Amino acid sequence: MYRWDAEDYKKSSREQQKWARELIAKLNLRGSERVLDLGCGDGKVTAEIALNLRGGCVHGIDSSLEMINLAKKTFSKEEYPNLSFELCDARELKFNEEFDVVFSNAALHWILDQKKVLNGIKRSLKPGGRCVIQMGGNGNAQDIIQILDSMIVEEPWKQYFQDFKFPYFFAADNEYTGILHESGLDPVR
């Protein structure tokens, strides 16, 4: 489990917000959908989705209490009545056929157990619902990862990396397609 500095993330997450805006445009929302935002972070992207849902709503979840607290503080129920936030681990989704769309931007690569996440997404979607996610994939940050792989086995660093497990899931397209199929989700792209 990671501990996020929510205020720092709020200041330094412009790229993630830019990627999210591109993804939001691809949602083609009618305005009446119920949307689940997995890994909502500080809530600013979730609030942007809410602005596109005059007759619908969006529920943001994140496993970071600091992020959820900042989101709730920043985006009030009075200003955003169709927006809610909840502390929740994406591997433990308890929703059952509640959402038309599950959205996630730049978050799911932080979770190693993708099968649990995708099974929860499938369960959370209404019949005919869709999932729109964007995450790091195979080759993402490869140069940094190669440097880290060689550095953590050398002195003086190796003492700090005992029992270290790589905390990201960067799958190749064909690998992720297989996991999607196993979860009952049909990949489009």
Short mmCIF file of C-alpha atoms in Angstrom, two decimals, residues 44-131:
data_model
loop_
_atom_site.label_atom_id
_atom_site.label_comp_id
_atom_site.label_asym_id
_atom_site.label_seq_id
_atom_site.Cartn_x
_atom_site.Cartn_y
_atom_site.Cartn_z
CA LYS A 44 -10.37 16.75 -10.19
CA VAL A 45 -10.89 14.33 -13.09
CA THR A 46 -13.97 12.85 -11.41
CA ALA A 47 -15.38 16.37 -11.05
CA GLU A 48 -14.81 16.97 -14.78
CA ILE A 49 -16.79 13.83 -15.54
CA ALA A 50 -19.57 15.06 -13.23
CA LEU A 51 -19.88 18.24 -15.30
CA ASN A 52 -20.79 16.02 -18.28
CA LEU A 53 -23.51 14.19 -16.34
CA ARG A 54 -26.40 16.58 -15.77
CA GLY A 55 -28.82 13.67 -15.37
CA GLY A 56 -26.33 11.10 -14.14
CA CYS A 57 -23.69 10.76 -11.47
CA VAL A 58 -20.11 9.73 -10.90
CA HIS A 59 -18.66 7.89 -7.93
CA GLY A 60 -14.90 8.12 -7.39
CA ILE A 61 -12.98 5.53 -5.42
CA ASP A 62 -9.36 5.46 -4.33
CA SER A 63 -7.36 3.40 -1.85
CA SER A 64 -5.66 6.51 -0.45
CA LEU A 65 -7.43 8.13 2.48
CA GLU A 66 -5.42 11.32 1.88
CA MET A 67 -6.67 11.51 -1.72
CA ILE A 68 -10.30 10.83 -0.78
CA ASN A 69 -10.20 13.43 2.00
CA LEU A 70 -8.80 16.05 -0.37
CA ALA A 71 -11.39 15.20 -3.03
CA LYS A 72 -14.26 15.51 -0.54
CA LYS A 73 -12.86 18.81 0.77
CA THR A 74 -12.29 20.27 -2.72
CA PHE A 75 -15.56 19.20 -4.40
CA SER A 76 -18.51 19.83 -2.12
CA LYS A 77 -21.90 18.12 -2.41
CA GLU A 78 -23.50 21.56 -2.74
CA GLU A 79 -21.43 22.43 -5.80
CA TYR A 80 -21.38 18.88 -7.24
CA PRO A 81 -24.58 17.09 -6.16
CA ASN A 82 -23.97 14.25 -8.66
CA LEU A 83 -20.46 13.51 -7.37
CA SER A 84 -19.39 11.23 -4.52
CA PHE A 85 -16.13 9.77 -3.23
CA GLU A 86 -15.34 6.65 -1.24
CA LEU A 87 -12.25 5.03 0.23
CA CYS A 88 -12.11 1.68 -1.56
CA ASP A 89 -9.52 -0.75 -2.85
CA ALA A 90 -10.16 -1.48 -6.55
CA ARG A 91 -9.47 -5.16 -5.81
CA GLU A 92 -12.45 -5.22 -3.43
CA LEU A 93 -15.29 -3.69 -5.44
CA LYS A 94 -18.66 -4.45 -3.82
CA PHE A 95 -20.90 -3.00 -6.53
CA ASN A 96 -23.36 -5.17 -8.42
CA GLU A 97 -24.65 -4.01 -11.83
CA GLU A 98 -24.70 -0.36 -10.71
CA PHE A 99 -22.70 1.48 -13.38
CA ASP A 100 -23.09 2.19 -17.09
CA VAL A 101 -19.40 3.07 -17.37
CA VAL A 102 -16.30 2.20 -15.37
CA PHE A 103 -13.53 4.73 -16.03
CA SER A 104 -9.92 4.64 -14.92
CA ASN A 105 -6.99 6.79 -15.97
CA ALA A 106 -3.33 6.25 -15.02
CA ALA A 107 -4.18 4.20 -11.95
CA LEU A 108 -4.62 0.48 -12.57
CA HIS A 109 -0.95 -0.18 -13.35
CA TRP A 110 -0.38 0.33 -9.60
CA ILE A 111 -2.27 -2.92 -8.90
CA LEU A 112 -0.61 -6.29 -9.40
CA ASP A 113 -3.76 -8.44 -9.11
CA GLN A 114 -5.53 -7.32 -12.26
CA LYS A 115 -7.86 -10.33 -12.28
CA LYS A 116 -9.49 -9.22 -9.03
CA VAL A 117 -9.90 -5.68 -10.36
CA LEU A 118 -11.35 -6.78 -13.68
CA ASN A 119 -13.73 -9.28 -12.05
CA GLY A 120 -14.96 -6.44 -9.84
CA ILE A 121 -15.36 -4.16 -12.84
CA LYS A 122 -17.41 -6.81 -14.65
CA ARG A 123 -19.63 -7.26 -11.58
CA SER A 124 -20.04 -3.47 -11.20
CA LEU A 125 -21.25 -2.90 -14.76
CA LYS A 126 -24.89 -2.96 -15.74
CA PRO A 127 -25.68 -5.32 -18.63
CA GLY A 128 -24.37 -3.63 -21.77
CA GLY A 129 -22.09 -1.36 -19.71
CA ARG A 130 -18.60 -0.49 -20.77
CA CYS A 131 -15.20 -0.01 -19.23
#
